[in-house]
Amino acid sequence: MKHLKQGSFVLIDDIPYRVDKLQVSKAGKHGAAKARILVSGLFDDSLKKTVVGPGDTKMDVPIIEKKNAQVIAMVGANVQLMDIDDYSMTEVPISEEFKGKLQEGDEVLLWKFGSYTMIKSKK
């Protein structure tokens, strides 16, 4: 845990998080260092969590799949996207960052992890 850096990704309870803050405290003569990390959800910013544990605890890192996609249609608060590589269709909620900025035909970068999908940037 003590080798994590601010901004890195970590997997806690099968949910991907981004490390917002990391504190490592040195313990006494015979104790081990303790690490305290403050994390927020990678795909949902409302998920916030504090994890405290021994500094030498191993943490899992999520493998995030990054794909290019094209906007096919705007459906209410969602957007239909087509993967440029395999032409599969995906429907993703539009985040506050992209509301009013996406149009049909635009290319976007998708991040996927398990059942989580989000638009990361517009090309």
Short mmCIF file of C-alpha atoms in Angstrom, two decimals:
data_model
loop_
_atom_site.label_atom_id
_atom_site.label_comp_id
_atom_site.label_asym_id
_atom_site.label_seq_id
_atom_site.Cartn_x
_atom_site.Cartn_y
_atom_site.Cartn_z
CA MET A 1 0.00 0.00 0.00
CA LYS A 2 2.84 2.40 0.74
CA HIS A 3 4.09 2.17 -2.86
CA LEU A 4 0.89 3.67 -4.31
CA LYS A 5 1.02 7.20 -5.66
CA GLN A 6 -1.60 9.91 -5.83
CA GLY A 7 -3.62 9.48 -9.03
CA SER A 8 -2.89 5.76 -9.40
CA PHE A 9 -5.70 3.20 -9.67
CA VAL A 10 -6.50 0.49 -7.14
CA LEU A 11 -9.11 -2.28 -6.90
CA ILE A 12 -11.05 -2.50 -3.61
CA ASP A 13 -13.97 -4.96 -3.29
CA ASP A 14 -13.91 -5.47 -7.09
CA ILE A 15 -14.58 -1.75 -7.69
CA PRO A 16 -11.90 0.43 -9.34
CA TYR A 17 -10.84 3.53 -7.39
CA ARG A 18 -8.41 6.42 -7.93
CA VAL A 19 -6.02 7.29 -5.07
CA ASP A 20 -6.68 10.87 -3.95
CA LYS A 21 -4.43 11.03 -0.89
CA LEU A 22 -1.85 8.74 0.71
CA GLN A 23 -0.35 9.01 4.20
CA VAL A 24 2.27 6.63 5.58
CA SER A 25 3.07 6.74 9.30
CA LYS A 26 6.17 5.16 10.72
CA ALA A 27 5.41 3.00 13.72
CA GLY A 28 7.52 2.36 16.79
CA LYS A 29 10.49 0.11 17.38
CA HIS A 30 8.79 -3.24 16.65
CA GLY A 31 5.72 -2.12 14.72
CA ALA A 32 5.14 -1.95 11.00
CA ALA A 33 4.41 1.23 9.08
CA LYS A 34 0.72 2.01 8.60
CA ALA A 35 -0.72 3.45 5.40
CA ARG A 36 -3.94 5.41 5.07
CA ILE A 37 -5.34 6.02 1.58
CA LEU A 38 -8.30 8.14 0.59
CA VAL A 39 -9.85 6.91 -2.67
CA SER A 40 -12.73 7.96 -4.93
CA GLY A 41 -14.57 5.85 -7.48
CA LEU A 42 -12.99 5.79 -10.92
CA PHE A 43 -16.31 5.44 -12.74
CA ASP A 44 -18.50 7.05 -10.04
CA ASP A 45 -17.04 10.04 -8.17
CA SER A 46 -19.68 9.76 -5.45
CA LEU A 47 -17.95 6.60 -4.14
CA LYS A 48 -15.42 7.74 -1.54
CA LYS A 49 -13.61 5.48 0.88
CA THR A 50 -10.75 5.55 3.37
CA VAL A 51 -8.61 2.42 3.72
CA VAL A 52 -6.15 1.91 6.57
CA GLY A 53 -3.74 -1.01 6.76
CA PRO A 54 -0.15 -2.16 7.08
CA GLY A 55 2.16 -0.42 4.64
CA ASP A 56 3.37 -3.67 3.09
CA THR A 57 -0.18 -4.77 2.10
CA LYS A 58 -0.39 -5.72 -1.57
CA MET A 59 -3.19 -4.00 -3.51
CA ASP A 60 -4.77 -5.17 -6.76
CA VAL A 61 -4.63 -2.87 -9.77
CA PRO A 62 -7.55 -2.79 -12.25
CA ILE A 63 -6.82 -3.50 -15.90
CA ILE A 64 -8.77 -0.87 -17.79
CA GLU A 65 -9.58 -1.50 -21.43
CA LYS A 66 -9.30 1.64 -23.57
CA LYS A 67 -11.20 1.74 -26.87
CA ASN A 68 -12.16 4.24 -29.54
CA ALA A 69 -15.85 4.62 -30.32
CA GLN A 70 -18.13 6.74 -32.48
CA VAL A 71 -21.29 8.48 -31.27
CA ILE A 72 -24.27 6.98 -33.11
CA ALA A 73 -27.26 8.55 -31.32
CA MET A 74 -28.20 10.62 -28.29
CA VAL A 75 -30.98 8.91 -26.30
CA GLY A 76 -32.12 11.10 -23.41
CA ALA A 77 -29.39 11.09 -20.74
CA ASN A 78 -27.51 8.28 -22.54
CA VAL A 79 -25.47 8.05 -25.70
CA GLN A 80 -25.22 5.09 -28.08
CA LEU A 81 -21.66 4.33 -29.11
CA MET A 82 -20.21 1.99 -31.73
CA ASP A 83 -16.79 0.45 -31.15
CA ILE A 84 -14.58 1.37 -34.11
CA ASP A 85 -12.65 -1.94 -34.00
CA ASP A 86 -15.41 -4.57 -33.77
CA TYR A 87 -18.56 -2.47 -34.51
CA SER A 88 -20.27 -3.53 -31.26
CA MET A 89 -22.85 -1.14 -29.78
CA THR A 90 -22.78 0.23 -26.23
CA GLU A 91 -25.09 2.60 -24.39
CA VAL A 92 -23.40 4.81 -21.81
CA PRO A 93 -24.76 7.59 -19.55
CA ILE A 94 -23.46 11.05 -20.44
CA SER A 95 -21.34 12.55 -17.66
CA GLU A 96 -21.66 16.22 -16.67
CA GLU A 97 -18.35 16.91 -18.41
CA PHE A 98 -19.75 15.98 -21.85
CA LYS A 99 -23.36 17.21 -21.65
CA GLY A 100 -24.06 19.39 -24.69
CA LYS A 101 -20.60 18.74 -26.17
CA LEU A 102 -21.23 15.45 -28.00
CA GLN A 103 -22.80 15.20 -31.44
CA GLU A 104 -23.57 12.27 -33.70
CA GLY A 105 -20.44 11.23 -35.61
CA ASP A 106 -17.96 12.39 -32.92
CA GLU A 107 -15.19 10.01 -31.88
CA VAL A 108 -14.59 9.40 -28.18
CA LEU A 109 -12.22 7.39 -25.99
CA LEU A 110 -13.99 4.76 -23.84
CA TRP A 111 -12.69 3.24 -20.62
CA LYS A 112 -14.11 -0.18 -19.70
CA PHE A 113 -13.68 -2.34 -16.62
CA GLY A 114 -16.10 -5.23 -16.19
CA SER A 115 -19.61 -3.80 -16.33
CA TYR A 116 -18.36 -0.21 -15.87
CA THR A 117 -18.01 1.97 -18.97
CA MET A 118 -17.34 5.71 -19.25
CA ILE A 119 -16.42 8.29 -21.87
CA LYS A 120 -12.98 9.60 -20.97
CA SER A 121 -12.30 12.13 -23.73
CA LYS A 122 -13.51 13.47 -27.06
CA LYS A 123 -11.21 13.28 -30.07
#
